[in-house]
Tab-separated table of C-alpha atoms in Angstrom:
chain	number	residue	atom	x	y	z
A	1	UNK	CA	32.051	21.766	-67.687
A	2	UNK	CA	29.943	21.742	-64.582
A	3	UNK	CA	26.994	24.014	-64.607
A	4	UNK	CA	24.895	25.491	-61.899
A	5	UNK	CA	21.561	27.453	-61.941
A	6	UNK	CA	21.799	31.129	-61.488
A	7	UNK	CA	19.008	31.775	-58.862
A	8	UNK	CA	17.268	35.366	-59.002
A	9	UNK	CA	18.657	37.827	-56.537
A	10	UNK	CA	15.156	37.994	-54.874
A	11	UNK	CA	12.615	35.604	-53.571
A	12	UNK	CA	9.967	37.654	-52.225
A	13	UNK	CA	6.190	37.433	-53.828
A	14	UNK	CA	5.455	39.597	-56.752
A	15	UNK	CA	2.683	39.916	-59.137
A	16	UNK	CA	2.951	37.708	-62.277
A	17	UNK	CA	4.639	39.348	-65.169
A	18	UNK	CA	3.463	39.456	-68.776
A	19	UNK	CA	5.901	36.714	-69.612
A	20	UNK	CA	4.829	34.486	-66.773
A	21	UNK	CA	1.166	34.983	-67.577
A	22	UNK	CA	1.710	33.718	-71.022
A	23	UNK	CA	4.064	30.834	-69.907
A	24	UNK	CA	1.355	28.410	-68.739
A	25	UNK	CA	2.381	24.643	-68.856
A	26	UNK	CA	-0.064	24.094	-71.730
A	27	UNK	CA	1.590	26.829	-73.877
A	28	UNK	CA	5.121	25.814	-73.022
A	29	UNK	CA	4.293	22.113	-73.932
A	30	UNK	CA	2.820	23.328	-77.043
A	31	UNK	CA	5.690	25.393	-78.312
A	32	UNK	CA	8.106	22.593	-77.508
A	33	UNK	CA	5.986	20.083	-79.414
A	34	UNK	CA	5.713	22.683	-82.417
A	35	UNK	CA	9.581	22.651	-82.434
A	36	UNK	CA	9.739	18.875	-82.609
A	37	UNK	CA	7.089	18.827	-85.188
A	38	UNK	CA	9.029	21.140	-87.358
A	39	UNK	CA	12.288	19.232	-86.708
A	40	UNK	CA	10.560	16.016	-87.980
A	41	UNK	CA	8.864	17.817	-90.898
A	42	UNK	CA	12.109	19.220	-92.052
A	43	UNK	CA	13.860	15.699	-91.771
A	44	UNK	CA	11.163	14.175	-93.854
A	45	UNK	CA	11.469	16.901	-96.571
A	46	UNK	CA	15.147	16.313	-96.677
A	47	UNK	CA	14.424	12.574	-97.430
A	48	UNK	CA	12.665	13.807	-100.751
A	49	UNK	CA	9.344	12.065	-99.820
A	50	UNK	CA	7.504	15.244	-100.681
A	51	UNK	CA	9.341	15.920	-104.030
A	52	UNK	CA	12.336	18.285	-104.715
A	53	UNK	CA	12.859	21.189	-102.511
A	54	UNK	CA	15.233	24.054	-102.832
A	55	UNK	CA	18.700	24.275	-101.055
A	56	UNK	CA	18.484	25.332	-97.478
A	57	UNK	CA	21.071	26.727	-94.889
A	58	UNK	CA	21.740	23.085	-93.656
A	59	UNK	CA	22.287	21.778	-97.258
A	60	UNK	CA	25.359	23.894	-97.468
A	61	UNK	CA	26.684	22.721	-94.192
A	62	UNK	CA	26.192	19.088	-95.482
A	63	UNK	CA	27.811	19.917	-98.956
A	64	UNK	CA	30.823	21.526	-97.283
A	65	UNK	CA	31.148	18.431	-95.143
A	66	UNK	CA	30.952	16.199	-98.228
A	67	UNK	CA	33.708	18.452	-99.831
A	68	UNK	CA	36.099	17.679	-96.719
A	69	UNK	CA	35.897	14.028	-97.573
A	70	UNK	CA	36.449	14.714	-101.364
A	71	UNK	CA	39.505	16.710	-100.422
A	72	UNK	CA	38.314	19.900	-102.294
A	73	UNK	CA	37.024	21.845	-99.171
A	74	UNK	CA	39.466	24.829	-100.278
A	75	UNK	CA	37.182	25.296	-103.328
A	76	UNK	CA	34.175	26.087	-100.952
A	77	UNK	CA	35.687	29.396	-100.167
A	78	UNK	CA	35.304	30.397	-103.831
A	79	UNK	CA	31.602	30.931	-104.702
A	80	UNK	CA	31.917	29.953	-108.493
A	81	UNK	CA	33.624	26.667	-107.456
A	82	UNK	CA	31.168	25.927	-104.783
A	83	UNK	CA	28.247	26.671	-107.072
A	84	UNK	CA	29.697	23.890	-109.479
A	85	UNK	CA	29.873	21.529	-106.581
A	86	UNK	CA	26.351	22.323	-105.526
A	87	UNK	CA	25.272	21.399	-108.897
A	88	UNK	CA	27.191	18.235	-109.045
A	89	UNK	CA	26.011	16.969	-105.666
A	90	UNK	CA	22.397	18.154	-105.668
A	91	UNK	CA	21.571	19.194	-109.192
A	92	UNK	CA	20.753	22.568	-107.986
A	93	UNK	CA	22.455	26.016	-107.226
A	94	UNK	CA	21.779	28.815	-104.793
A	95	UNK	CA	23.717	31.661	-103.231
A	96	UNK	CA	24.899	29.961	-100.083
A	97	UNK	CA	28.517	31.086	-99.873
A	98	UNK	CA	30.942	29.307	-97.393
A	99	UNK	CA	33.094	31.624	-95.014
A	100	UNK	CA	33.620	29.738	-91.793
A	101	UNK	CA	36.846	29.215	-90.301
A	102	UNK	CA	38.639	26.031	-91.023
A	103	UNK	CA	37.951	24.412	-87.616
A	104	UNK	CA	34.280	24.382	-88.499
A	105	UNK	CA	34.952	22.184	-91.469
A	106	UNK	CA	35.690	19.315	-89.032
A	107	UNK	CA	32.293	19.623	-87.456
A	108	UNK	CA	30.512	19.486	-90.687
A	109	UNK	CA	32.712	16.700	-91.957
A	110	UNK	CA	31.090	14.542	-89.205
A	111	UNK	CA	27.735	15.672	-90.311
A	112	UNK	CA	28.408	14.591	-93.908
A	113	UNK	CA	29.094	10.739	-92.735
A	114	UNK	CA	25.246	10.553	-92.553
A	115	UNK	CA	22.562	11.110	-95.172
A	116	UNK	CA	21.345	14.753	-95.251
A	117	UNK	CA	18.061	13.924	-93.442
A	118	UNK	CA	19.653	12.114	-90.647
A	119	UNK	CA	22.535	14.607	-90.332
A	120	UNK	CA	19.959	17.366	-89.987
A	121	UNK	CA	17.952	15.630	-87.364
A	122	UNK	CA	20.950	14.820	-85.297
A	123	UNK	CA	22.528	18.307	-85.656
A	124	UNK	CA	19.243	20.299	-84.966
A	125	UNK	CA	17.974	17.958	-82.364
A	126	UNK	CA	21.122	17.613	-80.256
A	127	UNK	CA	21.981	21.193	-80.401
A	128	UNK	CA	18.557	22.353	-79.740
A	129	UNK	CA	18.398	20.045	-76.601
A	130	UNK	CA	21.771	21.306	-75.572
A	131	UNK	CA	20.868	24.939	-75.806
A	132	UNK	CA	17.556	24.545	-74.015
A	133	UNK	CA	19.402	22.756	-71.231
A	134	UNK	CA	22.013	25.616	-71.026
A	135	UNK	CA	19.206	28.171	-70.885
A	136	UNK	CA	17.334	26.479	-68.234
A	137	UNK	CA	20.516	26.113	-66.036
A	138	UNK	CA	20.881	29.892	-66.467
A	139	UNK	CA	17.367	31.093	-66.122
A	140	UNK	CA	16.121	28.479	-63.579
A	141	UNK	CA	12.523	29.065	-62.701
A	142	UNK	CA	12.329	31.837	-65.311
A	143	UNK	CA	12.901	29.252	-68.075
A	144	UNK	CA	9.188	29.030	-69.297
A	145	UNK	CA	8.993	32.851	-69.517
A	146	UNK	CA	12.343	32.742	-71.529
A	147	UNK	CA	11.004	30.157	-73.920
A	148	UNK	CA	8.004	32.316	-74.689
A	149	UNK	CA	10.371	35.272	-75.383
A	150	UNK	CA	12.730	33.257	-77.683
A	151	UNK	CA	10.219	30.997	-79.681
A	152	UNK	CA	10.655	33.047	-82.882
A	153	UNK	CA	14.432	32.590	-82.868
A	154	UNK	CA	14.158	28.957	-81.876
A	155	UNK	CA	11.674	28.409	-84.608
A	156	UNK	CA	13.935	30.213	-87.260
A	157	UNK	CA	16.917	28.105	-86.382
A	158	UNK	CA	15.088	24.685	-86.521
A	159	UNK	CA	13.565	25.630	-89.766
A	160	UNK	CA	16.928	26.649	-91.612
A	161	UNK	CA	19.008	23.916	-89.907
A	162	UNK	CA	21.734	26.425	-89.067
A	163	UNK	CA	24.297	26.408	-86.149
A	164	UNK	CA	22.751	29.082	-83.985
A	165	UNK	CA	21.989	26.495	-81.198
A	166	UNK	CA	25.592	25.263	-81.307
A	167	UNK	CA	27.012	28.829	-80.839
A	168	UNK	CA	24.335	29.644	-78.329
A	169	UNK	CA	25.175	26.584	-76.177
A	170	UNK	CA	29.003	27.611	-76.348
A	171	UNK	CA	28.359	31.182	-75.445
A	172	UNK	CA	25.838	30.074	-72.716
A	173	UNK	CA	28.488	27.759	-70.998
A	174	UNK	CA	31.090	30.432	-71.321
A	175	UNK	CA	28.773	33.054	-69.578
A	176	UNK	CA	27.783	30.468	-66.936
A	177	UNK	CA	31.604	30.006	-66.203
A	178	UNK	CA	32.360	33.633	-66.071
A	179	UNK	CA	29.447	34.371	-63.644
A	180	UNK	CA	30.847	31.827	-61.343
A	181	UNK	CA	34.595	32.625	-61.953
A	182	UNK	CA	35.746	29.586	-63.534
A	183	UNK	CA	38.715	29.273	-65.613
A	184	UNK	CA	36.774	26.359	-67.654
A	185	UNK	CA	34.769	29.162	-69.139
A	186	UNK	CA	37.596	29.475	-71.636
A	187	UNK	CA	36.997	26.193	-73.215
A	188	UNK	CA	33.730	27.001	-74.913
A	189	UNK	CA	34.888	30.461	-75.416
A	190	UNK	CA	37.900	28.956	-77.390
A	191	UNK	CA	35.665	26.581	-79.255
A	192	UNK	CA	33.883	29.812	-80.584
A	193	UNK	CA	36.885	29.964	-82.998
A	194	UNK	CA	34.137	28.513	-85.336
A	195	UNK	CA	32.483	31.821	-85.250
A	196	UNK	CA	34.820	34.215	-83.520
A	197	UNK	CA	32.917	37.538	-84.403
A	198	UNK	CA	30.063	36.370	-82.195
A	199	UNK	CA	32.357	35.916	-79.198
A	200	UNK	CA	33.834	39.366	-79.040
A	201	UNK	CA	31.235	40.683	-76.377
A	202	UNK	CA	32.046	37.735	-74.019
A	203	UNK	CA	35.793	38.043	-74.571
A	204	UNK	CA	35.804	41.480	-73.796
A	205	UNK	CA	33.725	41.034	-70.805
A	206	UNK	CA	36.309	38.200	-69.731
A	207	UNK	CA	39.204	40.605	-70.256
A	208	UNK	CA	37.428	43.527	-68.326
A	209	UNK	CA	36.646	41.162	-65.382
A	210	UNK	CA	40.537	40.167	-65.569
A	211	UNK	CA	39.610	36.466	-66.049
A	212	UNK	CA	43.205	35.748	-67.211
A	213	UNK	CA	42.994	31.839	-66.613
A	214	UNK	CA	39.817	31.726	-68.642
A	215	UNK	CA	41.370	33.826	-71.604
A	216	UNK	CA	44.440	31.549	-71.452
A	217	UNK	CA	42.388	28.457	-71.644
A	218	UNK	CA	40.378	30.225	-74.472
A	219	UNK	CA	43.577	31.032	-76.290
A	220	UNK	CA	44.850	27.354	-76.034
A	221	UNK	CA	41.729	25.777	-77.062
A	222	UNK	CA	41.354	27.938	-80.307
A	223	UNK	CA	44.983	27.395	-80.956
A	224	UNK	CA	44.477	23.568	-80.730
A	225	UNK	CA	41.299	23.518	-82.906
A	226	UNK	CA	43.259	25.677	-85.432
A	227	UNK	CA	46.049	23.305	-85.287
A	228	UNK	CA	43.869	20.239	-85.629
A	229	UNK	CA	42.296	21.682	-88.670
A	230	UNK	CA	45.656	22.453	-90.147
A	231	UNK	CA	46.804	18.759	-89.667
A	232	UNK	CA	43.524	17.295	-91.125
A	233	UNK	CA	42.992	19.806	-93.885
A	234	UNK	CA	46.312	20.836	-94.764
A	235	UNK	CA	48.108	24.378	-94.474
A	236	UNK	CA	46.633	25.576	-97.733
A	237	UNK	CA	43.179	25.814	-95.997
A	238	UNK	CA	44.220	28.988	-94.361
A	239	UNK	CA	45.004	30.972	-97.504
A	240	UNK	CA	41.720	29.708	-99.029
A	241	UNK	CA	39.905	30.874	-96.043
A	242	UNK	CA	41.374	34.251	-96.107
A	243	UNK	CA	40.635	34.600	-99.722
A	244	UNK	CA	37.079	33.516	-99.120
A	245	UNK	CA	36.754	35.999	-96.220
A	246	UNK	CA	37.760	38.831	-98.761
A	247	UNK	CA	35.117	37.597	-101.169
A	248	UNK	CA	32.558	37.613	-98.687
A	249	UNK	CA	33.226	41.079	-97.668
A	250	UNK	CA	33.084	42.108	-101.108
A	251	UNK	CA	29.697	40.172	-101.565
A	252	UNK	CA	28.470	41.913	-98.443
A	253	UNK	CA	29.362	45.261	-99.629
A	254	UNK	CA	27.587	44.659	-102.976
A	255	UNK	CA	24.417	43.784	-101.140
A	256	UNK	CA	24.307	40.243	-102.387
A	257	UNK	CA	23.414	38.482	-99.083
A	258	UNK	CA	19.694	38.447	-98.191
A	259	UNK	CA	19.799	41.624	-95.974
A	260	UNK	CA	16.323	41.218	-94.635
A	261	UNK	CA	17.442	38.071	-92.557
A	262	UNK	CA	20.293	40.002	-91.182
A	263	UNK	CA	20.080	41.569	-87.703
A	264	UNK	CA	22.979	44.260	-87.828
A	265	UNK	CA	22.883	47.962	-88.071
A	266	UNK	CA	25.020	47.554	-91.428
A	267	UNK	CA	22.333	45.341	-93.070
A	268	UNK	CA	19.506	47.850	-92.134
A	269	UNK	CA	21.454	50.783	-93.649
A	270	UNK	CA	22.368	49.018	-96.619
A	271	UNK	CA	18.898	47.875	-97.400
A	272	UNK	CA	18.127	51.523	-97.626
A	273	UNK	CA	20.727	51.862	-100.283
A	274	UNK	CA	23.044	53.726	-98.160
A	275	UNK	CA	26.726	53.350	-99.195
A	276	UNK	CA	28.769	50.435	-97.778
A	277	UNK	CA	31.463	52.867	-96.124
A	278	UNK	CA	28.538	54.653	-94.371
A	279	UNK	CA	26.950	51.495	-93.182
A	280	UNK	CA	30.073	50.147	-91.897
A	281	UNK	CA	31.061	53.318	-90.083
A	282	UNK	CA	27.783	53.209	-88.506
A	283	UNK	CA	28.418	49.396	-87.538
A	284	UNK	CA	31.802	50.421	-85.979
A	285	UNK	CA	30.027	52.989	-83.772
A	286	UNK	CA	27.239	50.647	-82.780
A	287	UNK	CA	29.854	48.063	-81.924
A	288	UNK	CA	32.176	50.407	-79.858
A	289	UNK	CA	29.038	51.705	-77.977
A	290	UNK	CA	27.686	48.343	-77.136
A	291	UNK	CA	30.912	47.137	-75.908
A	292	UNK	CA	31.211	50.343	-73.892
A	293	UNK	CA	28.150	49.915	-72.052
A	294	UNK	CA	29.536	46.540	-70.753
A	295	UNK	CA	32.561	48.377	-69.558
A	296	UNK	CA	30.371	51.089	-67.986
A	297	UNK	CA	28.156	48.437	-66.303
A	298	UNK	CA	31.185	46.905	-64.758
A	299	UNK	CA	32.551	50.335	-63.635
A	300	UNK	CA	29.245	51.250	-62.053
A	301	UNK	CA	29.399	47.775	-59.859
A	302	UNK	CA	26.543	46.149	-61.591
A	303	UNK	CA	26.042	42.547	-60.598
A	304	UNK	CA	28.358	40.224	-62.485
A	305	UNK	CA	25.374	38.365	-63.889
A	306	UNK	CA	24.008	41.489	-65.484
A	307	UNK	CA	27.375	42.536	-66.824
A	308	UNK	CA	27.855	38.946	-68.408
A	309	UNK	CA	24.270	39.055	-69.805
A	310	UNK	CA	24.783	42.676	-71.219
A	311	UNK	CA	28.207	41.318	-72.791
A	312	UNK	CA	26.299	38.183	-74.544
A	313	UNK	CA	23.746	40.512	-75.984
A	314	UNK	CA	26.233	43.031	-77.157
A	315	UNK	CA	28.189	40.452	-79.150
A	316	UNK	CA	25.234	40.648	-81.614
A	317	UNK	CA	25.974	44.103	-82.392
A	318	UNK	CA	29.705	43.678	-83.061
A	319	UNK	CA	29.876	42.311	-86.556
A	320	UNK	CA	27.903	43.396	-89.846
A	321	UNK	CA	27.581	39.873	-90.662
A	322	UNK	CA	24.939	38.453	-88.178
A	323	UNK	CA	21.723	36.546	-88.885
A	324	UNK	CA	18.538	35.844	-87.265
A	325	UNK	CA	19.718	32.420	-86.215
A	326	UNK	CA	22.569	34.129	-84.354
A	327	UNK	CA	19.905	35.562	-81.966
A	328	UNK	CA	20.822	32.601	-79.704
A	329	UNK	CA	23.329	35.102	-78.220
A	330	UNK	CA	20.353	37.351	-77.427
A	331	UNK	CA	18.718	34.324	-75.813
A	332	UNK	CA	21.727	33.641	-73.537
A	333	UNK	CA	21.798	37.490	-72.443
A	334	UNK	CA	18.104	37.540	-71.833
A	335	UNK	CA	18.362	34.277	-69.744
A	336	UNK	CA	20.847	36.206	-67.580
A	337	UNK	CA	19.134	39.272	-67.337
A	338	UNK	CA	15.409	38.207	-67.177
A	339	UNK	CA	14.900	37.897	-63.339
A	340	UNK	CA	16.191	41.538	-62.888
A	341	UNK	CA	14.187	42.748	-65.836
A	342	UNK	CA	10.997	41.463	-64.887
A	343	UNK	CA	11.578	42.658	-61.050
A	344	UNK	CA	12.048	46.341	-62.232
A	345	UNK	CA	9.939	46.730	-65.536
A	346	UNK	CA	6.304	47.951	-65.532
A	347	UNK	CA	3.851	45.851	-67.344
A	348	UNK	CA	4.002	48.032	-70.458
A	349	UNK	CA	7.616	47.828	-70.514
A	350	UNK	CA	7.482	44.001	-70.274
A	351	UNK	CA	5.225	43.885	-73.165
A	352	UNK	CA	7.491	46.047	-75.201
A	353	UNK	CA	10.575	43.911	-74.276
A	354	UNK	CA	8.608	41.044	-75.602
A	355	UNK	CA	7.290	42.515	-78.557
A	356	UNK	CA	10.457	43.862	-79.817
A	357	UNK	CA	12.341	40.678	-79.317
A	358	UNK	CA	9.617	39.018	-81.329
A	359	UNK	CA	9.760	41.381	-84.268
A	360	UNK	CA	13.586	41.411	-84.245
A	361	UNK	CA	13.751	37.649	-84.333
A	362	UNK	CA	10.759	36.725	-86.345
A	363	UNK	CA	10.937	39.725	-89.142
A	364	UNK	CA	13.286	37.613	-91.345
A	365	UNK	CA	11.096	34.505	-91.518
A	366	UNK	CA	8.029	36.475	-92.289
A	367	UNK	CA	9.948	38.429	-94.898
A	368	UNK	CA	11.563	35.352	-96.345
A	369	UNK	CA	8.057	33.692	-96.520
A	370	UNK	CA	6.627	36.493	-98.436
A	371	UNK	CA	9.336	36.566	-100.820
A	372	UNK	CA	9.406	32.944	-101.484
A	373	UNK	CA	5.695	32.678	-102.021
A	374	UNK	CA	4.536	35.932	-103.413
A	375	UNK	CA	7.344	37.338	-105.566
A	376	UNK	CA	7.510	36.270	-109.114
A	377	UNK	CA	10.415	33.802	-109.823
A	378	UNK	CA	13.568	35.753	-110.795
A	379	UNK	CA	12.118	38.955	-109.606
A	380	UNK	CA	13.555	41.234	-107.027
A	381	UNK	CA	12.260	40.282	-103.350
A	382	UNK	CA	9.140	41.889	-102.350
A	383	UNK	CA	10.496	42.711	-98.932
A	384	UNK	CA	13.934	43.669	-98.962
A	385	UNK	CA	14.271	46.077	-96.036
A	386	UNK	CA	16.129	44.923	-92.992
A	387	UNK	CA	14.336	45.853	-89.792
A	388	UNK	CA	15.802	43.685	-86.981
A	389	UNK	CA	18.944	45.956	-86.432
A	390	UNK	CA	16.965	49.036	-85.356
A	391	UNK	CA	14.635	46.934	-83.290
A	392	UNK	CA	17.577	45.137	-81.434
A	393	UNK	CA	18.900	48.611	-80.621
A	394	UNK	CA	15.803	49.701	-79.031
A	395	UNK	CA	15.362	46.520	-77.221
A	396	UNK	CA	18.863	46.559	-75.707
A	397	UNK	CA	18.472	50.412	-74.975
A	398	UNK	CA	15.219	49.565	-73.109
A	399	UNK	CA	16.992	46.844	-71.122
A	400	UNK	CA	19.708	49.182	-70.011
A	401	UNK	CA	17.006	51.749	-69.007
A	402	UNK	CA	14.909	49.146	-66.886
A	403	UNK	CA	18.180	47.786	-65.389
A	404	UNK	CA	19.295	51.100	-64.149
A	405	UNK	CA	16.341	51.488	-62.119
A	406	UNK	CA	16.068	50.541	-58.445
A	407	UNK	CA	13.812	47.378	-57.575
A	408	UNK	CA	10.378	48.235	-56.473
A	409	UNK	CA	10.140	48.086	-52.528
A	410	UNK	CA	8.972	44.764	-51.197
A	411	UNK	CA	5.955	46.494	-49.615
A	412	UNK	CA	4.729	47.619	-53.169
A	413	UNK	CA	4.544	43.886	-54.322
A	414	UNK	CA	1.563	41.685	-53.880
A	415	UNK	CA	1.216	38.054	-54.130
A	416	UNK	CA	-0.671	37.112	-57.467
A	417	UNK	CA	-2.010	33.489	-58.036
A	418	UNK	CA	-1.170	33.697	-61.483
A	419	UNK	CA	2.691	33.557	-60.592
A	420	UNK	CA	2.121	29.786	-59.766
A	421	UNK	CA	2.070	29.123	-63.468
A	422	UNK	CA	5.692	30.064	-63.663
A	423	UNK	CA	6.595	27.452	-60.944
A	424	UNK	CA	4.461	24.804	-62.556
A	425	UNK	CA	5.993	25.353	-66.041
A	426	UNK	CA	9.402	25.109	-64.397
A	427	UNK	CA	8.760	21.607	-63.673
A	428	UNK	CA	8.434	20.499	-67.292
C-alpha cells in the first residue's frame, strides 16, 4: 500500500529536545551498525561456527516450519510432542511452546526452506528494514529521535529473532492508512490474523472512526488467510490450534512462561505470586481502560494522528500474553505521537519518557542475561519479577497527561542550533 510521511503539526523553531540532542548522526549510525553486527553475529552462531548454543525463539519458528513440511504441524500445539520433535531435529529441548494461529504456519514454512542461519538472516534483516522504513514514513524528521527511544526494543528483537518487526510493520502500515482514511489499511490489519491479540487496539480505533471499508477489507483478508491455511494444512489444524490455545492458557496461569520477559500487567502480578484469577481481572480492567482512553480521545476531538497512535500503544495492554519483542507496537504509537509529545513536554518529562521506555523494553534482556549467566544450572531464575507492565502504564499515563496540555506559545520558543542535529540525522 502507498505510504506518505506524516508531517508534524507545527514547523516553528523550538529548542532541541532531549531526544534530539542524543540523536546526532554519529549516534544514529552507531546504533544502526550495532543492530547489523548483532544480526550478523547471530547468523554466525546459528551456523554452529562457535560451537553448540541453546535453542532460541527463532529456532522454534524454524522447527515449526520444518514440521509443516513433515506433515506433523498439528503436533506443535501439544508441548510434549513438540519437545520430542525439538529433540529429534536439534538434539535439544527447551520450553518454547507453539500457540500461533494456523496462518502463521505458512510464514514459517517458507523460512524452513532455508538453513536456520540463512532463514534468520533473511527474516530478521528484511523485517527490520521494513519496520524501520514504515517508522520513518510515520515519524518523518523525528525518525532519529525515535530510533534512540526504541533501540532497546530493536536490540531485543534482533537478538531473539522473533516476529516483532513483522507485526510492527503490519500495525504501522495499518495506522498510516487509518490516519489518511484509506480502505487499504484493512489489508495489513487483516494480516494481523497471525497475532490477532495485538491488533485489538487498532481494530477498535477503526471501528470508532467508522472506517467500514477498512474493516471489511480486514475481515476479507483474515478470512482468505484462514482459508489458505485450511487448504494447505487441512481442517484438522484448527482443533489442534484451539487445544494448543487452551494448553497455553493453562501454562500461563501456572506461571511456566518467563514472566520477566513479558510486558503485561498480568505477568507483573503473577510474578508477585498473586492468584491467576486476580491477575487476569486486573488485566481486563487495564485493557478496558486503555481502549477507553482511545475512545475518550476521539470524543474530545483529538487529532486523528494522536488517536491512532494511542490505539497502537493501547494494543500492548490488551492481552496478558505480550512479550518485550511485541513493543514494536509501542514504537508505532510513539512514531505517531512523538511530534506532539516533544512539542508539549518539559525537559524533565522528555527524560522521563525516554527512561521509562528504555526500562520497559530493556528490562527483560537484562534480567534474562543475569539469569542465564549467574543463576546455577537448573536453579530458579535470580530475577523472576516482571516490571515492564507497571512501567508501561506509567509511560502511557505520562503520554496522556502531556498530550492533554496546550502547546507552548510560539513566542516562548527559541531557536537552538542543536536542533540542526535532528535534520542532519534525518538525511541518513
